[in-house]
Coordinates of C-alpha atoms and ligand atoms in Angstrom, one line a residue:
X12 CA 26.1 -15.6 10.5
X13 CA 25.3 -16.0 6.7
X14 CA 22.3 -16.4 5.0
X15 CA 21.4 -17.0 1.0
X16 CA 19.1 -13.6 1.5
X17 CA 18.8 -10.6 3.6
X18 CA 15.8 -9.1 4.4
X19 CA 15.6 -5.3 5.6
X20 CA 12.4 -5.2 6.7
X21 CA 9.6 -7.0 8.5
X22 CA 6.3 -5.4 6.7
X23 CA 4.5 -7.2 3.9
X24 CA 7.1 -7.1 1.2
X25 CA 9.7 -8.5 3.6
X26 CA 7.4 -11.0 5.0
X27 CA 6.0 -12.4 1.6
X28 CA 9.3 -12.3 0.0
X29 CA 10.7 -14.5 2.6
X30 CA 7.5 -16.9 2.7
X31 CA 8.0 -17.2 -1.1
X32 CA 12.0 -17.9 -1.2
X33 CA 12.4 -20.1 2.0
X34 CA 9.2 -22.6 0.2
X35 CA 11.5 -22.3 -2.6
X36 CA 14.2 -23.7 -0.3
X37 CA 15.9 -20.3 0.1
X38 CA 17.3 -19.2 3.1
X39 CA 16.2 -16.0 4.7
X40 CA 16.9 -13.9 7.7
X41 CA 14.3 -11.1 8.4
X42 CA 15.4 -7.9 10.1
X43 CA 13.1 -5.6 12.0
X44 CA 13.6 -2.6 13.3
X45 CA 10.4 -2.7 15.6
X46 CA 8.5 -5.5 17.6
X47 CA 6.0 -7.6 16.2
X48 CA 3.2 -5.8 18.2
X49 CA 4.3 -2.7 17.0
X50 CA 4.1 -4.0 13.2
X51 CA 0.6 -5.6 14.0
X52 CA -0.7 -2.4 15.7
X53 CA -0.7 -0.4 12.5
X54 CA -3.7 0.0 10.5
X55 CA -2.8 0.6 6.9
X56 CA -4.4 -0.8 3.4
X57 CA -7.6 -2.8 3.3
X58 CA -8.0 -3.7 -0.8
X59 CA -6.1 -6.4 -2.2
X60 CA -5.7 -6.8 -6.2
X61 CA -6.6 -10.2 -7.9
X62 CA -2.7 -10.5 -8.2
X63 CA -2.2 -10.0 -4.6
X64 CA -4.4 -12.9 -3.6
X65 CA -3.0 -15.3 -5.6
X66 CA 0.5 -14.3 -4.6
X67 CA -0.6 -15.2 -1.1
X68 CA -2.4 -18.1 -2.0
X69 CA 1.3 -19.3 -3.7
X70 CA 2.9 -18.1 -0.7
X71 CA 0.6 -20.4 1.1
X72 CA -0.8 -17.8 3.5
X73 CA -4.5 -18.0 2.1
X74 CA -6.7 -20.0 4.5
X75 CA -7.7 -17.5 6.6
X76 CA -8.0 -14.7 3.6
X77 CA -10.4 -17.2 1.8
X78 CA -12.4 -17.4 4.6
X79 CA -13.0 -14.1 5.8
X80 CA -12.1 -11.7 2.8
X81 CA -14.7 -10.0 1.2
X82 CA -15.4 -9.6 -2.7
X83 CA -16.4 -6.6 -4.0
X84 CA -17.8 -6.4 -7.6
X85 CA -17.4 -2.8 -8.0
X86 CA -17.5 0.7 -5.7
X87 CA -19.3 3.7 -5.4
X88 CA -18.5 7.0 -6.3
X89 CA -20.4 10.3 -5.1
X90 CA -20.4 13.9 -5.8
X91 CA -22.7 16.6 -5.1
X92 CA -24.9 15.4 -7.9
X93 CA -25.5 11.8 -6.2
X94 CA -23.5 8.3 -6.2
X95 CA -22.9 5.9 -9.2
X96 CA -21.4 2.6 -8.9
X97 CA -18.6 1.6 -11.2
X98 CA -19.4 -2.1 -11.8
X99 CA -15.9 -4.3 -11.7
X100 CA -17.7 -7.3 -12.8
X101 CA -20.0 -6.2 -15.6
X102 CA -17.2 -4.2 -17.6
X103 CA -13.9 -6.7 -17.2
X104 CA -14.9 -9.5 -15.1
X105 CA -12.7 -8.5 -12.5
X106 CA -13.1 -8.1 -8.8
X107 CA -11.3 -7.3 -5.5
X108 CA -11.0 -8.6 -2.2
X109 CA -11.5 -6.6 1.3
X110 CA -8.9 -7.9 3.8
X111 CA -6.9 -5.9 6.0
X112 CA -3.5 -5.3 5.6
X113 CA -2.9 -5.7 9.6
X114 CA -4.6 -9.4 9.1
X115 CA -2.2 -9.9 5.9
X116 CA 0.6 -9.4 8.2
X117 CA -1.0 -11.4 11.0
X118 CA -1.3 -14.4 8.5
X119 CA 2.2 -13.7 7.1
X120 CA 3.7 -13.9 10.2
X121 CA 2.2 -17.3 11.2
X122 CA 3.2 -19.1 8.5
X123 CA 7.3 -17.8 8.7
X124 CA 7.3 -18.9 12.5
X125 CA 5.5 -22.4 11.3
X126 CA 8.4 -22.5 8.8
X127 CA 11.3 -21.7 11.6
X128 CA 12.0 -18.3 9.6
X129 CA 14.6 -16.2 11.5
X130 CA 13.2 -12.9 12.1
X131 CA 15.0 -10.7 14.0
X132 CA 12.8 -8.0 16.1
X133 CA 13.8 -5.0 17.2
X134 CA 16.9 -4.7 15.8
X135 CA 18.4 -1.1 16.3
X136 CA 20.8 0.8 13.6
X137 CA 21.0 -1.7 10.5
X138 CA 23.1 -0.7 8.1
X139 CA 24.6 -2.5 4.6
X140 CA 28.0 -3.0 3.8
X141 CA 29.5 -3.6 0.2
X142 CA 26.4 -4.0 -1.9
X143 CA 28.9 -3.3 -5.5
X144 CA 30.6 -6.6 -4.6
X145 CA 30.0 -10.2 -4.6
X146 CA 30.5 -10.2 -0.7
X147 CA 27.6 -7.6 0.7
X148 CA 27.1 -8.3 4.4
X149 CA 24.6 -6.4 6.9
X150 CA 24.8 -5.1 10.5
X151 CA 22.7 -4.3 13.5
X152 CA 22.8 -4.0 17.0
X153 CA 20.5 -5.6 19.5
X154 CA 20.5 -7.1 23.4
X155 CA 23.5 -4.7 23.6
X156 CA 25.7 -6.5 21.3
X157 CA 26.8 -5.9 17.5
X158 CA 25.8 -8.2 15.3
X159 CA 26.6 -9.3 11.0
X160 CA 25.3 -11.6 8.7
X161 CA 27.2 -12.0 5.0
X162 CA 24.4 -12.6 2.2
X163 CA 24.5 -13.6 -1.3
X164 CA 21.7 -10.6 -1.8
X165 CA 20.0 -8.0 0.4
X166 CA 16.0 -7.1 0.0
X167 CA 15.3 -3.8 0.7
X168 CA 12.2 -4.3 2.4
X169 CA 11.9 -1.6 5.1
X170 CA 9.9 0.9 3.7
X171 CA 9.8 5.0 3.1
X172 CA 12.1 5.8 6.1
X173 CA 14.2 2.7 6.2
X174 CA 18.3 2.6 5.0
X175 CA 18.1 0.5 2.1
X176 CA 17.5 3.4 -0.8
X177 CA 19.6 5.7 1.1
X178 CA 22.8 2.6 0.5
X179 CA 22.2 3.5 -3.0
X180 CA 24.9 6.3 -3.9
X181 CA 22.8 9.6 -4.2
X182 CA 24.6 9.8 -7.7
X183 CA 22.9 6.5 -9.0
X184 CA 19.5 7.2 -8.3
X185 CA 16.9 9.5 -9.8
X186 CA 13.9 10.2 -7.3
X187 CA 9.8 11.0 -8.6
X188 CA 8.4 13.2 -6.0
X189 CA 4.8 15.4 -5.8
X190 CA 3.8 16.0 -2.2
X191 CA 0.3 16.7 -1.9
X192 CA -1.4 19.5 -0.1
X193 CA -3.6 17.7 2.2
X194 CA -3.6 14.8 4.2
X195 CA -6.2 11.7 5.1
X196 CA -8.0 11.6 8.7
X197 CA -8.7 7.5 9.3
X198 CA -11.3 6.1 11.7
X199 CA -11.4 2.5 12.6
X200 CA -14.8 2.1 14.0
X201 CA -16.6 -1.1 15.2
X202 CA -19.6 -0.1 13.2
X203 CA -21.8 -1.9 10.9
X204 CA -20.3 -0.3 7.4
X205 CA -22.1 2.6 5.8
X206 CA -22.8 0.3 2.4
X207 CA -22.0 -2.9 1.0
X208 CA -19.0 -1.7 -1.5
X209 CA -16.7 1.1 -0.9
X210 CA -18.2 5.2 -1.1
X211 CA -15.5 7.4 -2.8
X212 CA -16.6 11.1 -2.1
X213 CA -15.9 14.2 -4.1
X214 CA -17.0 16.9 -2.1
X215 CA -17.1 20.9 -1.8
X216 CA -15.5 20.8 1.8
X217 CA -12.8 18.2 0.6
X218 CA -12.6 13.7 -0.1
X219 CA -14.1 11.0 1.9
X220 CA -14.1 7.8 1.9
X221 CA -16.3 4.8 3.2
X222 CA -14.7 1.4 3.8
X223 CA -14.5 -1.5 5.5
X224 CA -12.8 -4.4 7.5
X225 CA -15.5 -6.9 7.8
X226 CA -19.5 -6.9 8.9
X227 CA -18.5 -5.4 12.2
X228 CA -15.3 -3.2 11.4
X229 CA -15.5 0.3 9.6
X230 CA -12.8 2.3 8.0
X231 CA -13.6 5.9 7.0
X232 CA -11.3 8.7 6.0
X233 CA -11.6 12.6 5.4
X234 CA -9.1 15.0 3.4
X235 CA -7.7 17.0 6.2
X236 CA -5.2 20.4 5.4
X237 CA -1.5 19.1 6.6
X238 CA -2.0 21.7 9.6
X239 CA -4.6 19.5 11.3
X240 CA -3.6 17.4 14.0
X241 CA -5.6 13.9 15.5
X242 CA -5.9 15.6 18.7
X243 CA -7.7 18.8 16.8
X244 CA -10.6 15.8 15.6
X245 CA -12.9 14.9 18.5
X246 CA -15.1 11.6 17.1
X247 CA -18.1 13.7 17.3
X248 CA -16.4 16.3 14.6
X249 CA -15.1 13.7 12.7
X250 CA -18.7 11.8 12.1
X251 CA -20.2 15.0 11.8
X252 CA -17.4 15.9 9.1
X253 CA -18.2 12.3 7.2
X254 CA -21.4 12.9 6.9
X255 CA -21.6 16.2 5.3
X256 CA -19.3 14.7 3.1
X257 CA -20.8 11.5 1.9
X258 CA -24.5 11.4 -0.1
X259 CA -27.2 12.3 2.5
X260 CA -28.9 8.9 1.6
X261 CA -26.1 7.1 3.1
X262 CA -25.4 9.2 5.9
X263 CA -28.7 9.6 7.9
X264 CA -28.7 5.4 8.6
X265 CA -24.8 5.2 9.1
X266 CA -23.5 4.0 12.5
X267 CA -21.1 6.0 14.4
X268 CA -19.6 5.2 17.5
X269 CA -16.4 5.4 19.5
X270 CA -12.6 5.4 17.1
X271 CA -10.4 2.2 18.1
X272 CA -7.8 3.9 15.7
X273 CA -7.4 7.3 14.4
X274 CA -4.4 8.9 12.7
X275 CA -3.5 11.4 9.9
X276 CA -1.7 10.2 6.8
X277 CA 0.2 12.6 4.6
X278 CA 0.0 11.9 0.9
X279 CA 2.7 11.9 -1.8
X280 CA 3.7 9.8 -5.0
X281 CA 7.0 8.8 -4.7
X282 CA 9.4 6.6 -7.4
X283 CA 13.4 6.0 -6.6
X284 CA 15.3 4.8 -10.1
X285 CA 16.6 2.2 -10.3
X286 CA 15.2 -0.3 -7.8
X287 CA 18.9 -2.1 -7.4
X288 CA 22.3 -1.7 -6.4
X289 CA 24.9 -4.5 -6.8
X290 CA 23.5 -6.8 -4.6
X291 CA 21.0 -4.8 -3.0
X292 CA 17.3 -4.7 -4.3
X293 CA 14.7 -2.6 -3.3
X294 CA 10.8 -3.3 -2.8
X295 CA 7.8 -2.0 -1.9
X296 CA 7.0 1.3 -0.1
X297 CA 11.3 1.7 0.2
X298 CA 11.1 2.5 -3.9
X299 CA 7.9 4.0 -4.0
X300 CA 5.2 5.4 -2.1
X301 CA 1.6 6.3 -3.6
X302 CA -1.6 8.4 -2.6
X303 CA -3.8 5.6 -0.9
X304 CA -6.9 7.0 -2.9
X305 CA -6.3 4.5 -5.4
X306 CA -6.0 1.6 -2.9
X307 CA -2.2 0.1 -4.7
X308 CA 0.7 0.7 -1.7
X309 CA 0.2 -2.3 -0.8
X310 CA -0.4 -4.3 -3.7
X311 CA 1.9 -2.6 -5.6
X312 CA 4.2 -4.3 -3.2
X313 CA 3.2 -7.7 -3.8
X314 CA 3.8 -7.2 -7.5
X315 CA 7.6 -6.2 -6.8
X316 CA 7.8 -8.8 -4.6
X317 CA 6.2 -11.3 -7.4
X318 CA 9.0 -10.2 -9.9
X319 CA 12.1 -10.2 -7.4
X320 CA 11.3 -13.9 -5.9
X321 CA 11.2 -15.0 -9.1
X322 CA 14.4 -13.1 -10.1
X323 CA 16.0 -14.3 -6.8
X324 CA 14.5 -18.1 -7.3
X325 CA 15.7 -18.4 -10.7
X326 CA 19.3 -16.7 -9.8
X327 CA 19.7 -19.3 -7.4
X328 CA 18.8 -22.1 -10.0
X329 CA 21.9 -20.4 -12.1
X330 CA 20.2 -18.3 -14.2
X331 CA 21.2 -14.6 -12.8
X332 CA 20.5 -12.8 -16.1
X333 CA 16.5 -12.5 -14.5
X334 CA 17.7 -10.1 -11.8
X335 CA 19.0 -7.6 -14.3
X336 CA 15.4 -7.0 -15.7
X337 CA 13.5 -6.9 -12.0
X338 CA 14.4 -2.9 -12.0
X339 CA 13.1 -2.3 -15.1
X340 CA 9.7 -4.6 -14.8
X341 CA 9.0 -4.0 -11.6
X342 CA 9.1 0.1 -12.8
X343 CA 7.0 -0.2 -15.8
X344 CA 3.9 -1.6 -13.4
X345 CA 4.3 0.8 -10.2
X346 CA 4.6 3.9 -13.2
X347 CA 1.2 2.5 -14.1
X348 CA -0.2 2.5 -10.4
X349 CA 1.1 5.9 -9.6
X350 CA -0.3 7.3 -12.4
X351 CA -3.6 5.7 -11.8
X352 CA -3.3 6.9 -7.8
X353 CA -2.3 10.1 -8.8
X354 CA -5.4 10.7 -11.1
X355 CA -7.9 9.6 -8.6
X356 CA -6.3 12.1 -6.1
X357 CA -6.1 14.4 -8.7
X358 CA -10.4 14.0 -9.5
X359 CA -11.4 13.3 -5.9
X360 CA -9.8 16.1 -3.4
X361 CA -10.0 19.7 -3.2
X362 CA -6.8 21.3 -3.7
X363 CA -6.3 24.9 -1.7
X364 CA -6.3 27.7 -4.5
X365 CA -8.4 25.3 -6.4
X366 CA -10.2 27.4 -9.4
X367 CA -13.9 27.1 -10.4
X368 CA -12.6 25.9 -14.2
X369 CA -10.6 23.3 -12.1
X370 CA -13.9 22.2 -10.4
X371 CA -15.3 22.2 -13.9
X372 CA -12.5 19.5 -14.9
X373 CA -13.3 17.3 -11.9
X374 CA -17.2 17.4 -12.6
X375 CA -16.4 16.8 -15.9
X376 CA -13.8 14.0 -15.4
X377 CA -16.5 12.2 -13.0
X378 CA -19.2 12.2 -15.5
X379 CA -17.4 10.4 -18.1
X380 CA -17.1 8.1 -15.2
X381 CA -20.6 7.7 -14.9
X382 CA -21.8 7.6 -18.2
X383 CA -19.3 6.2 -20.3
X384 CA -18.4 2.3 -20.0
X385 CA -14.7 2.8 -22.0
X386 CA -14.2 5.1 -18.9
X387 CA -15.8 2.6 -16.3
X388 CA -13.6 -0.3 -17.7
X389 CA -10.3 1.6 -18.0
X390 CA -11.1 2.6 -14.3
X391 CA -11.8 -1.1 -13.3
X392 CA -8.8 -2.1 -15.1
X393 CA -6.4 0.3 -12.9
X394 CA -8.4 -0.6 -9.5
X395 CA -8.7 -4.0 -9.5
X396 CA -4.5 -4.1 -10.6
X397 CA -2.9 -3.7 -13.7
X398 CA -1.5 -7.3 -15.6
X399 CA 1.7 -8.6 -14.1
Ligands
FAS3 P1 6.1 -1.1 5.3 O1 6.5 0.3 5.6 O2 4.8 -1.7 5.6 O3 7.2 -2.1 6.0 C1 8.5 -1.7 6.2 C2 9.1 -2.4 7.4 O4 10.5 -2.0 7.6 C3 8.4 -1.8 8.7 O5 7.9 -2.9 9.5 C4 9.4 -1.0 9.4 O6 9.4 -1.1 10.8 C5 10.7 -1.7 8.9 N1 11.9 -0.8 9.0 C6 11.9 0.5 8.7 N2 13.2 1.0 8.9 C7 13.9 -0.1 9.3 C8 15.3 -0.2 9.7 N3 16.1 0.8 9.8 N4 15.7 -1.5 10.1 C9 14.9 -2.5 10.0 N5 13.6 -2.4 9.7 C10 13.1 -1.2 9.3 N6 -1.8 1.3 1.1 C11 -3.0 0.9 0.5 O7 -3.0 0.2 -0.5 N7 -4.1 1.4 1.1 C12 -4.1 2.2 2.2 O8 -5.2 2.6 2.7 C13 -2.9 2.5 2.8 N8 -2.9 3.3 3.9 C14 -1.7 3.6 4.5 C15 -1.6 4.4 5.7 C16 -0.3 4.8 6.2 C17 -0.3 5.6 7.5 C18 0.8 4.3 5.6 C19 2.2 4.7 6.1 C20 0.8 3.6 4.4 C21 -0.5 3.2 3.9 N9 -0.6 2.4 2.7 C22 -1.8 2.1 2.2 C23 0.6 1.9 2.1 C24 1.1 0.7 2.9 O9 0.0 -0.2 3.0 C25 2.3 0.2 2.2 O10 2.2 0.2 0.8 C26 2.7 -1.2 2.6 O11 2.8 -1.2 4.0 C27 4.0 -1.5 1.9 O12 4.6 -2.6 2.6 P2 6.2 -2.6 2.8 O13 6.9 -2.3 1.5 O14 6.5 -3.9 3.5 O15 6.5 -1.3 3.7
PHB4 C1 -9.0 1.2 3.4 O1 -9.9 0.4 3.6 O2 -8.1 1.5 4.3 C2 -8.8 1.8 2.1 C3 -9.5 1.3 1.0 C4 -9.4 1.9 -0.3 C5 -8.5 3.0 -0.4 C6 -7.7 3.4 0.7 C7 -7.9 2.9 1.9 O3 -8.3 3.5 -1.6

């Protein structure tokens, strides 16, 4: 087999970068470790960025979003003082749009198998072969049998625990790495939402967070120690939990019932250096993970994938000189996002051996929040995505 483009991975940044190059007339091949149930069982990001959108919408994956996503003007934010709303809208004109990343994949999927993509499902031990030469080729195994394909480029597409950053030599890459000392407890509820816009929750007894699939579909969180474990969280302890967390004006009318999903998270920031190899290149949660408190895993994955289809597109077209700055631009936007992510894990959790002047700083931090619109806007700015 041979292909123009290999693609390690069948999440988001696999799927939209081979929706993007194959309308661009560039052939892809999509490998998958795990069915396409499995990928459409997990329950992961729920905010998409402006940018994100309309890289769907030119991906032509949109209908569907601009049917049922939902805009949000701004969010809430609460401490033990009350809630203020950070208003999108009023301070940069900006908004954000509620859609799950499950339905993202649902829609993403559609449209490859309406354009005869080959993606290859459940295929077992993938592994890349000479990415420092002009001839880079991938195996896997599946149905029993070995298979290769030769590619012009591989996309390394397959996430935190996939192959692709490993192929880089250890010697060639720097890795960015703070673990954080907590984790995230997520319900999936099929509740009516606790309010209209997402509730951000600084609390004494640790985060929470209020969100949202659509009218009917609820999507809460708690900060849980890394020692917890789902089974430890009946649902009655974990709406109990919620509301002590979230401002009692909100929780007395909230809706709890039983958990369709519910799973702990761990929470780190993560950047590899550099983002290629030869002819390898690496998107999406495979260079970098962030703490999901700022809402950008997932759309910093679009971005990447923005800048490498174009890189790829125009390489293709004869111009190749446009993949030797993807590295280097796609870096200089995901340094912005983790530092934004970090900061609002930084000002919203409760960190064990946390001091009271350390409290002080959150309180303090949070007010400027609320009262200042410089620190609304540069907020809004870094939540509803940073300029391409
Ligand atoms: P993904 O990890 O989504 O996709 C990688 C794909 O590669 C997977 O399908 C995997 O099966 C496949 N793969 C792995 N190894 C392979 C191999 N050896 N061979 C072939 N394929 C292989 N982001 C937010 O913005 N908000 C959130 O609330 C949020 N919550 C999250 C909760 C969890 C539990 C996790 C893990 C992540 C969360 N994220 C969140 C981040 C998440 O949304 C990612 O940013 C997003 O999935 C990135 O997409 P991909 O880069 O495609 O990586
Ligand atoms: C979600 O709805 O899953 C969600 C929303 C915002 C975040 C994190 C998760 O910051």
């Amino acid at each position: 087999m041979r292909t123009q483009v290999a693609i390690i991975g069948g999440g988001p940044s696999g799927l939209i970068l081979s929706q993007l190059l194959m309308r661009a007339g560039i052939a892809t091949v999509v490998l998958e470790r795990q069915s396409r149930e499995h990928v459409l069982g997990r329950i992961r990001a729920g905010v998409l960025e402006r940018g994100t959108v309309e890289l769907l919408r030119r991906a032509g994956v949109s209908a569907r979003l601009d049917r049922e996503g939902i805009l949000h003007e701004g969010t809430n934010l609460s401490t033990v003082n009350g809630m203020f709303r950070v208003d999108f809208r009023a301070r940069i004109g900006e908004v954000v749009t509620v859609y799950g990343q499950t339905e993202v994949t649902r829609d993403l999927y559609a449209a490859q198998d309406a354009l005869g993509a080959t993606i290859v499902d459940e295929a077992a031990d993938v592994a890349l072969h000479d990415l420092d030469t002009d001839a880079p080729f991938v195996t896997w195994r599946k149905d029993g049998a070995e298979h290769r394909i030769e590619a012009d480029y591989i996309a390394g597409c397959d996430g935190f625990h996939g192959p692709s950053r490993q192929a880089i030599p250890a010697a060639k890459r720097t890795e960015y790495e703070r673990v954080y000392p907590f984790g995230w407890l997520g319900v999936l509820s099929r509740t009516r939402p606790a309010a209209g816009e997402l509730i951000y929750a600084n609390h004494p007894r640790g985060f929470a967070l209020a969100s949202m699939r659509n009218p009917q579909l609820s999507r809460y969180y708690v900060q849980v120690p890394l020692t917890d474990r789902v089974e430890d969280w009946s649902d009655a302890a974990f709406w109990d939990e919620l509301r002590r967390r979230l401002p009692p004006e909100v929780a007395e009318g909230m809706e709890t019932g039983p958990a369709i999903e519910k799973s702990i998270a761990p929470l780190r920031s993560f950047v590899t250096e550099p983002m290629r190899w030869g002819r390898l290149f690496l998107a999406g949660d495979a260079a970098h993970i962030v703490p999901p408190t700022g809402a950008k895993g997932l759309n910093l994955a679009a971005s990447d994938v923005h800048y490498l289809s174009e890189a790829l597109i125009a390489a293709f077209g004869g111009d190749r000189a446009v993949l030797d700055h993807y590295s280097d631009r796609a870096l200089n936007r995901i340094w912005g996002a983790m530092r934004f992510s970090w900061w609002m894990t930084s000002i919203l959790h409760r960190f064990p051996g946390q001091t009271d002047f350390d409290q002080k700083i959150q309180e303090a931090e949070l007010y400027q929040l609320e009262t200042l619109e410089s620190a609304q806007a540069a907020m809004a700015r870094n939540y509803t995505g940073l300029p391409y």
